[in-house]
PDB file of N, CA and C in Angstrom:
ATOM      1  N   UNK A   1       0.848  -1.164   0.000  1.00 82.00           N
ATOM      2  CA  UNK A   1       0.000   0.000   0.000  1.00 82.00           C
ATOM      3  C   UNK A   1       0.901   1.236   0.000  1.00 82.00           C
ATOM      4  N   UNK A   2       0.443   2.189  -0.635  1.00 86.00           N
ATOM      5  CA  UNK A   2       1.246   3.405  -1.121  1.00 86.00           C
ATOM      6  C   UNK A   2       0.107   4.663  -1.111  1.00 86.00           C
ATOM      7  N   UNK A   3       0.806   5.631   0.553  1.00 92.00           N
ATOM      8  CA  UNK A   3      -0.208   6.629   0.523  1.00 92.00           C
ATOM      9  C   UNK A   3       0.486   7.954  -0.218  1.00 92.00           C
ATOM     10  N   UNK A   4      -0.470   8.594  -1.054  1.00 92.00           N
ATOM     11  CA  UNK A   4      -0.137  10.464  -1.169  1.00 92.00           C
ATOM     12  C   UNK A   4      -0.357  11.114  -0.384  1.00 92.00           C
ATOM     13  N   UNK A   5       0.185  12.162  -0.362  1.00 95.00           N
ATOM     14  CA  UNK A   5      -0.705  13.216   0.522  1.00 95.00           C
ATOM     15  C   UNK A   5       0.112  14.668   0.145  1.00 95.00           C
ATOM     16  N   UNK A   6      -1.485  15.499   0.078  1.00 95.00           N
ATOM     17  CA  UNK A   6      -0.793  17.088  -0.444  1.00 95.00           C
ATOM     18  C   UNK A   6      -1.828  17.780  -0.266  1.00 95.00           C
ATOM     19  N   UNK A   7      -1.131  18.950   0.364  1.00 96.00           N
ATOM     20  CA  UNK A   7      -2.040  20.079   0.598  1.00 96.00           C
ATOM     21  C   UNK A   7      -1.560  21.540  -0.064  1.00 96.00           C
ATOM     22  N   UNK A   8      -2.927  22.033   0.010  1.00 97.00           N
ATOM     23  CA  UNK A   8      -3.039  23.377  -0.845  1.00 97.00           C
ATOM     24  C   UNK A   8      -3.873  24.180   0.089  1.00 97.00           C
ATOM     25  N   UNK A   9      -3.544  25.790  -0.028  1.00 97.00           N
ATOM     26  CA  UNK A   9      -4.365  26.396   0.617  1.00 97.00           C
ATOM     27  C   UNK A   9      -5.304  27.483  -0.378  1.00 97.00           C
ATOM     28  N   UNK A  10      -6.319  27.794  -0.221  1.00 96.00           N
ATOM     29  CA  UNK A  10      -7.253  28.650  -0.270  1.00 96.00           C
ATOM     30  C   UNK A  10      -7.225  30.234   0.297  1.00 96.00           C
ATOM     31  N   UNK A  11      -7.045  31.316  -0.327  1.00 96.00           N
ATOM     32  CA  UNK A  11      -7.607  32.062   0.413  1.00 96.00           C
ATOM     33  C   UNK A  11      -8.795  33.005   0.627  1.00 96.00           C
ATOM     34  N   UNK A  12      -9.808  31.852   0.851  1.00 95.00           N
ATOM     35  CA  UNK A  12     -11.417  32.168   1.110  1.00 95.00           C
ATOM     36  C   UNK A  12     -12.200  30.967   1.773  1.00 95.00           C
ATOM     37  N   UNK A  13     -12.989  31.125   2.427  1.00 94.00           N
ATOM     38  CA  UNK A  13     -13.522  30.580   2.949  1.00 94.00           C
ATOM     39  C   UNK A  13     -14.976  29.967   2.285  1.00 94.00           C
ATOM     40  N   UNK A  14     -15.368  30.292   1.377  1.00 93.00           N
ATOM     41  CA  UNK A  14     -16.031  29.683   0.439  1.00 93.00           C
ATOM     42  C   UNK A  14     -16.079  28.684  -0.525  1.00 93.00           C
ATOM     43  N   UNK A  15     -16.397  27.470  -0.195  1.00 93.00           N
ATOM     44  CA  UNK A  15     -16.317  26.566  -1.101  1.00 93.00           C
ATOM     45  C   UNK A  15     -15.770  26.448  -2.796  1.00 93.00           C
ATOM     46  N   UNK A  16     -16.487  27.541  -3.190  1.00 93.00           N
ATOM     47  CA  UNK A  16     -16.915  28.060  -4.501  1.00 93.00           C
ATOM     48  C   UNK A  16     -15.783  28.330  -4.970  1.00 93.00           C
ATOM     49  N   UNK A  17     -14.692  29.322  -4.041  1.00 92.00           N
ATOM     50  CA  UNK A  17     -13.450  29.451  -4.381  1.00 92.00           C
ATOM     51  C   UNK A  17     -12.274  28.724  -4.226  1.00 92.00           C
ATOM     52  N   UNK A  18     -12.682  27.383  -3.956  1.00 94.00           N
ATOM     53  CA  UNK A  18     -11.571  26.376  -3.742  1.00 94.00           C
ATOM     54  C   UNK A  18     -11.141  25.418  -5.052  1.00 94.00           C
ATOM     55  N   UNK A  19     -11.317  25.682  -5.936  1.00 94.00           N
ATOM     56  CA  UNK A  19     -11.124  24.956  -7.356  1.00 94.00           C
ATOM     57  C   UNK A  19      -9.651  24.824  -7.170  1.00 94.00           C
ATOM     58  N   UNK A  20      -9.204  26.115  -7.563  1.00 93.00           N
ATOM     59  CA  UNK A  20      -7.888  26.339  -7.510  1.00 93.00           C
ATOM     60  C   UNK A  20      -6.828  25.116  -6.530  1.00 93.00           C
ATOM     61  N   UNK A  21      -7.173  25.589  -5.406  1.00 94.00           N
ATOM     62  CA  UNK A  21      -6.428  24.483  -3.989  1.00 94.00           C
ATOM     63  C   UNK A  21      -6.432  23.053  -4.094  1.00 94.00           C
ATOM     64  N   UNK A  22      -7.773  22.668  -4.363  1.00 94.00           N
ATOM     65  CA  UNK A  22      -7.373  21.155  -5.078  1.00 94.00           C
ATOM     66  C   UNK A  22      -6.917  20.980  -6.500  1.00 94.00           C
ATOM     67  N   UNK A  23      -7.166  21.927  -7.058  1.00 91.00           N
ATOM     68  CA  UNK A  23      -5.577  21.400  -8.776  1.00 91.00           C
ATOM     69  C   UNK A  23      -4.938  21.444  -8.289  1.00 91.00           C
ATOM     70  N   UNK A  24      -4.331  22.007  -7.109  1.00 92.00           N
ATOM     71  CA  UNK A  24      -2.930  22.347  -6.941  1.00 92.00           C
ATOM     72  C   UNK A  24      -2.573  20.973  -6.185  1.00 92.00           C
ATOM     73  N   UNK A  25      -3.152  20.213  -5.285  1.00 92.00           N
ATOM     74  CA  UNK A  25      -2.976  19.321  -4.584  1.00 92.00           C
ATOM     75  C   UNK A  25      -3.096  18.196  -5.297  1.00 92.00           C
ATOM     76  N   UNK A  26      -4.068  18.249  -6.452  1.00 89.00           N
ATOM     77  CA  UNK A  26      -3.883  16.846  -7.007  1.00 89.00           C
ATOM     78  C   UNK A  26      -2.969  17.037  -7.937  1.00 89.00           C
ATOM     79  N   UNK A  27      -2.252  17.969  -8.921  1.00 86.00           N
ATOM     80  CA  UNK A  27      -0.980  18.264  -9.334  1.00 86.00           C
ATOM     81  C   UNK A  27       0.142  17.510  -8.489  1.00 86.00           C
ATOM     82  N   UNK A  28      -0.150  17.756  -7.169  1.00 88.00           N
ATOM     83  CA  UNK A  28       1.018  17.501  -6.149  1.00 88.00           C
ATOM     84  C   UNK A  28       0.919  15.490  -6.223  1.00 88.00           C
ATOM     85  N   UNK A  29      -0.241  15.410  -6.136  1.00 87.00           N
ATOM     86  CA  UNK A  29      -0.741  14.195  -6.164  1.00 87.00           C
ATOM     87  C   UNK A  29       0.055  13.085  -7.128  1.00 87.00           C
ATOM     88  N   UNK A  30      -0.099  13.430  -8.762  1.00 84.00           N
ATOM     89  CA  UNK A  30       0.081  13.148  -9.417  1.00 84.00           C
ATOM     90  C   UNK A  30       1.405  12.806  -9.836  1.00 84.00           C
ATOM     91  N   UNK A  31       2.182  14.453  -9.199  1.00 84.00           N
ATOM     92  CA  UNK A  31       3.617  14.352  -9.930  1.00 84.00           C
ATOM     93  C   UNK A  31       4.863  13.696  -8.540  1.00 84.00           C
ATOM     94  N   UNK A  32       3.806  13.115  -7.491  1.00 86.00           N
ATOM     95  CA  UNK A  32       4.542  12.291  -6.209  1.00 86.00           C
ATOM     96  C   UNK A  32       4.439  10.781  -6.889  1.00 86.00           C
ATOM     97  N   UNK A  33       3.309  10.465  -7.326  1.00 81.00           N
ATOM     98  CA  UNK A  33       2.829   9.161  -7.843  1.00 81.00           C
ATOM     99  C   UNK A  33       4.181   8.949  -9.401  1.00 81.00           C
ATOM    100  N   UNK A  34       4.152   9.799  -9.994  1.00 79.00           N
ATOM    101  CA  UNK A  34       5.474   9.628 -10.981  1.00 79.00           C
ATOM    102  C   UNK A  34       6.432   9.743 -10.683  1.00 79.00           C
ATOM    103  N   UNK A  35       7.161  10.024  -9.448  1.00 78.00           N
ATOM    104  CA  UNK A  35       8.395   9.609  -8.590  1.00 78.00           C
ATOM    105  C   UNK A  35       8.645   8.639  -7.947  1.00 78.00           C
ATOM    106  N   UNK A  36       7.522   8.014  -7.271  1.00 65.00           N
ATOM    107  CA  UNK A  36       7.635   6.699  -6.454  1.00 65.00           C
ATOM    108  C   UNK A  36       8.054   5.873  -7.167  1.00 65.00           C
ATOM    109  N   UNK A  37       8.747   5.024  -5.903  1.00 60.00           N
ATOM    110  CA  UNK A  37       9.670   3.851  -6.821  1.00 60.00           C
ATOM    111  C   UNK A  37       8.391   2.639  -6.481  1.00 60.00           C
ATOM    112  N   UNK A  38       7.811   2.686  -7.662  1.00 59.00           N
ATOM    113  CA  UNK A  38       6.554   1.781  -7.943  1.00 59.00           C
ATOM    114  C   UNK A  38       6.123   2.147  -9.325  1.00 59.00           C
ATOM    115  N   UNK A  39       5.066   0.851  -9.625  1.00 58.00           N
ATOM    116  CA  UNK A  39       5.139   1.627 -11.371  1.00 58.00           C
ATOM    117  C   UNK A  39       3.686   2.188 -11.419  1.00 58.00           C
ATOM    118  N   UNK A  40       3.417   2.984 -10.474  1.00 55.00           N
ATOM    119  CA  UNK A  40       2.464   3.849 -10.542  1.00 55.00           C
ATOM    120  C   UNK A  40       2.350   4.320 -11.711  1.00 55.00           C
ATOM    121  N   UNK A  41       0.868   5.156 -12.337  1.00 63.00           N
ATOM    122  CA  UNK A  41       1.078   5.911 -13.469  1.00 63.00           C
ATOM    123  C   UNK A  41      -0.238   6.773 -13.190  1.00 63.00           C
ATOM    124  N   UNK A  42      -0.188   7.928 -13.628  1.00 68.00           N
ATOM    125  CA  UNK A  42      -1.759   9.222 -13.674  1.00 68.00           C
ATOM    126  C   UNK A  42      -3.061   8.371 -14.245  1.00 68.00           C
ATOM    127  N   UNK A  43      -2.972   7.010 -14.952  1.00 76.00           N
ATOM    128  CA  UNK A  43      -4.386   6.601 -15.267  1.00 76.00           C
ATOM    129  C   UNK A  43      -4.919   5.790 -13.748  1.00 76.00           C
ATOM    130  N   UNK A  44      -4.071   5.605 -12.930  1.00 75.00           N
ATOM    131  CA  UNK A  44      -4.644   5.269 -11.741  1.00 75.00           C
ATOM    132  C   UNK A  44      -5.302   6.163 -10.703  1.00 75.00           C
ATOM    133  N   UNK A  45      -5.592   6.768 -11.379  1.00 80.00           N
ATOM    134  CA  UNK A  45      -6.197   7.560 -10.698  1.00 80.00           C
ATOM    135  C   UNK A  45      -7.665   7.639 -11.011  1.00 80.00           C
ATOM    136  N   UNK A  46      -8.028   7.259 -12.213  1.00 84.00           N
ATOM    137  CA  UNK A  46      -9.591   7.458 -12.755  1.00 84.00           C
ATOM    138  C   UNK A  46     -10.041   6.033 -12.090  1.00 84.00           C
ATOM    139  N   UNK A  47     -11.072   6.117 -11.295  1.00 87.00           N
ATOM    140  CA  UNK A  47     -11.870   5.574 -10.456  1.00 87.00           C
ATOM    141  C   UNK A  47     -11.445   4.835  -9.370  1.00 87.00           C
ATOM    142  N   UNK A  48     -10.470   5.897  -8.572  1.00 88.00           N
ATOM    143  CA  UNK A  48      -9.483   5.939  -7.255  1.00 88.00           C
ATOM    144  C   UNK A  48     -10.478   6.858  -6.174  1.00 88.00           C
ATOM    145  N   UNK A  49     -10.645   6.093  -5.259  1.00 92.00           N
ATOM    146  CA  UNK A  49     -10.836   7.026  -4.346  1.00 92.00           C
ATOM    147  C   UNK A  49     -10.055   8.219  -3.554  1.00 92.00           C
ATOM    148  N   UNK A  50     -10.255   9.534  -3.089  1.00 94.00           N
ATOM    149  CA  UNK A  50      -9.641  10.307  -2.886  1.00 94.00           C
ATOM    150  C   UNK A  50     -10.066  11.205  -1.632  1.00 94.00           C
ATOM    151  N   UNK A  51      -9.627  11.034  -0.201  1.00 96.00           N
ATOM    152  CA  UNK A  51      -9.552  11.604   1.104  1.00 96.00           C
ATOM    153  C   UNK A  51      -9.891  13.098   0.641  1.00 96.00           C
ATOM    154  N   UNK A  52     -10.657  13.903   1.084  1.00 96.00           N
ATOM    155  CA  UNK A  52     -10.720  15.762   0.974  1.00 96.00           C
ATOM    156  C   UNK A  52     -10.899  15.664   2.630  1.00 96.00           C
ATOM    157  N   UNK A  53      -9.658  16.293   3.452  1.00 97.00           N
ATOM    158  CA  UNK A  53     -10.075  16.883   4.359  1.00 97.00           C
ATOM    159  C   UNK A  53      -9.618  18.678   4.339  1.00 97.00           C
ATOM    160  N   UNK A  54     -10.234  18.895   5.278  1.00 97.00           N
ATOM    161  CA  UNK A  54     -10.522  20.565   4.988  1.00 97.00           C
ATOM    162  C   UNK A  54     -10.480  21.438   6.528  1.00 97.00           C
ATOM    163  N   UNK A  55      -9.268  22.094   6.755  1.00 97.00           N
ATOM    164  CA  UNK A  55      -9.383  22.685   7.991  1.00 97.00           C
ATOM    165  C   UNK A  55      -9.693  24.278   8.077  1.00 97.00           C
ATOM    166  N   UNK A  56      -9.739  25.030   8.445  1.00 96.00           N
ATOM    167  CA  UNK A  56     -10.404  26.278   8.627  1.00 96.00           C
ATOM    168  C   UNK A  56      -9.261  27.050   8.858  1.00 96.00           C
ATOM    169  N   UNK A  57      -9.076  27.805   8.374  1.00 96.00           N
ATOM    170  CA  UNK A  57      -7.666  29.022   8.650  1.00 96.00           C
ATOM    171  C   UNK A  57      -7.971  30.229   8.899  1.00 96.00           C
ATOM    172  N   UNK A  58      -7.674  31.425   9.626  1.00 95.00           N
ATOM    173  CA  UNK A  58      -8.623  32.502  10.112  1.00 95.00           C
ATOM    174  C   UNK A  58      -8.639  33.409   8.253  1.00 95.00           C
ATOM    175  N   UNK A  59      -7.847  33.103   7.187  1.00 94.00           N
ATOM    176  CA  UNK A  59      -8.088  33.915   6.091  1.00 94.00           C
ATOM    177  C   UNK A  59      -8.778  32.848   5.129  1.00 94.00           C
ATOM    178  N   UNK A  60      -8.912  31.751   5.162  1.00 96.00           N
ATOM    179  CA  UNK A  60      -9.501  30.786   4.261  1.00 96.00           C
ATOM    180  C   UNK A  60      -9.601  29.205   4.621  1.00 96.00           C
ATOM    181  N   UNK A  61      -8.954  28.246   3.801  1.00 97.00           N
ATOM    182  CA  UNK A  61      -9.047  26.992   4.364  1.00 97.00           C
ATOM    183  C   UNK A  61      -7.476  26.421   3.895  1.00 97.00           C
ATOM    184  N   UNK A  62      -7.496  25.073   4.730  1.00 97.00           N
ATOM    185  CA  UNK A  62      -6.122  24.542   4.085  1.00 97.00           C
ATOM    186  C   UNK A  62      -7.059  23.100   3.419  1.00 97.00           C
ATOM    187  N   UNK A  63      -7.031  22.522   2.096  1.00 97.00           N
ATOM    188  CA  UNK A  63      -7.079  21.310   1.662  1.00 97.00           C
ATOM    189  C   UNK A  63      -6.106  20.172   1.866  1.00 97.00           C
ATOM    190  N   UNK A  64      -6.096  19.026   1.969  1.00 97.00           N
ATOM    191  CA  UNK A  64      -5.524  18.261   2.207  1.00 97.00           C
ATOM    192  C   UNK A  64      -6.006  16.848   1.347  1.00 97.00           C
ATOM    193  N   UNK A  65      -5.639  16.549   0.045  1.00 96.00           N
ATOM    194  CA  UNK A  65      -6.116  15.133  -0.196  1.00 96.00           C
ATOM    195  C   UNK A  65      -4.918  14.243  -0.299  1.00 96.00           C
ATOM    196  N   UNK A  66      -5.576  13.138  -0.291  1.00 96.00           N
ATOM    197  CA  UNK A  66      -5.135  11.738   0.272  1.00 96.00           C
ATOM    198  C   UNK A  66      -5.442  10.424  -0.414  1.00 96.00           C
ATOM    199  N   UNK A  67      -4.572  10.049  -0.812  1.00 91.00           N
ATOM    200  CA  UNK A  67      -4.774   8.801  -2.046  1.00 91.00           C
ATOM    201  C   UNK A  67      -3.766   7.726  -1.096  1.00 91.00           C
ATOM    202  N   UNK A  68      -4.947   6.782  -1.242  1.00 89.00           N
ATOM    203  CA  UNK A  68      -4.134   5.237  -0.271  1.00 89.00           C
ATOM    204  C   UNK A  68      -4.082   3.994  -1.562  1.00 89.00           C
ATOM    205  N   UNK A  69      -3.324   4.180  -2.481  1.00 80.00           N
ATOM    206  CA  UNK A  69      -3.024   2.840  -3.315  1.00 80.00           C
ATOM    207  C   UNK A  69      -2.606   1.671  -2.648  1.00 80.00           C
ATOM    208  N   UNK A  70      -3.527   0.933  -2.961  1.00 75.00           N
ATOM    209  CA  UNK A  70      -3.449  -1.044  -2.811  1.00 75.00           C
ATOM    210  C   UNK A  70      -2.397  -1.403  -3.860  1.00 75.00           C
ATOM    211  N   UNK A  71      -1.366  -2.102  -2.991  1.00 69.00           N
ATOM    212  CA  UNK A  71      -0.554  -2.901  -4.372  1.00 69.00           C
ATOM    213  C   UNK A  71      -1.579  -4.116  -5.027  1.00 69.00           C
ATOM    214  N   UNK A  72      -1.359  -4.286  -6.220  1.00 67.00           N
ATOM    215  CA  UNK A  72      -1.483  -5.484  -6.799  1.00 67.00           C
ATOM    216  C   UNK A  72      -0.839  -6.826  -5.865  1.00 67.00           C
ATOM    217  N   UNK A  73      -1.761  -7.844  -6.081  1.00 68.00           N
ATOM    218  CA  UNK A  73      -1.522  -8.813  -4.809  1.00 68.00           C
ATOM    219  C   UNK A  73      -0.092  -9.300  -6.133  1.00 68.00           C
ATOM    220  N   UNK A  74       0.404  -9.944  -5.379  1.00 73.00           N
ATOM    221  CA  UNK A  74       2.270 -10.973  -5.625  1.00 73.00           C
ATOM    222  C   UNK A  74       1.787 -12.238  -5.958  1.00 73.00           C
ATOM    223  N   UNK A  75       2.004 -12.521  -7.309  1.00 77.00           N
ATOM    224  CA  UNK A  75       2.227 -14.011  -7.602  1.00 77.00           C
ATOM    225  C   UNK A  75       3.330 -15.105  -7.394  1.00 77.00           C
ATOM    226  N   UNK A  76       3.236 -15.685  -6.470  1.00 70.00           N
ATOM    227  CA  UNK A  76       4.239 -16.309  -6.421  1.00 70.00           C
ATOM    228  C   UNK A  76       4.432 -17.532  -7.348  1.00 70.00           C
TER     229      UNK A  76
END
């Protein structure tokens, strides 16, 4: 199992204006997953589940997502 994790911040407190903060985190997402020494690749990601947690900052929010990849089971 192979976790991501990346955060982005916001500065607003409105949902509406958080587009931005998660590209930026799943950018982060993506280009961690093409470094790992695993043969990860960006199509694993289409129909991956993906952690959004979200904390409150006194000027906006901080995002935080979170990708937990399952290895492929080992044939012995």
């Amino acid at each position: 199992m192979t976790v991501f994790t990346a955060e982005s911040t916001a500065s607003s407190r409105h949902p509406q204006d958080w587009g931005r903060a998660v590209a930026a985190a799943l950018n982060s997402l993506v280009a961690q997953s093409q470094h790992a020494d695993t043969d990860l690749n960006t199509s694993e990601l289409f129909g991956a589940d993906l952690t959004l947690h979200i904390d409150e900052l006194a000027d906006g929010a901080r995002l935080t997502l979170t990708w937990t990849k399952t290895d492929p089971p080992t044939v012995d």
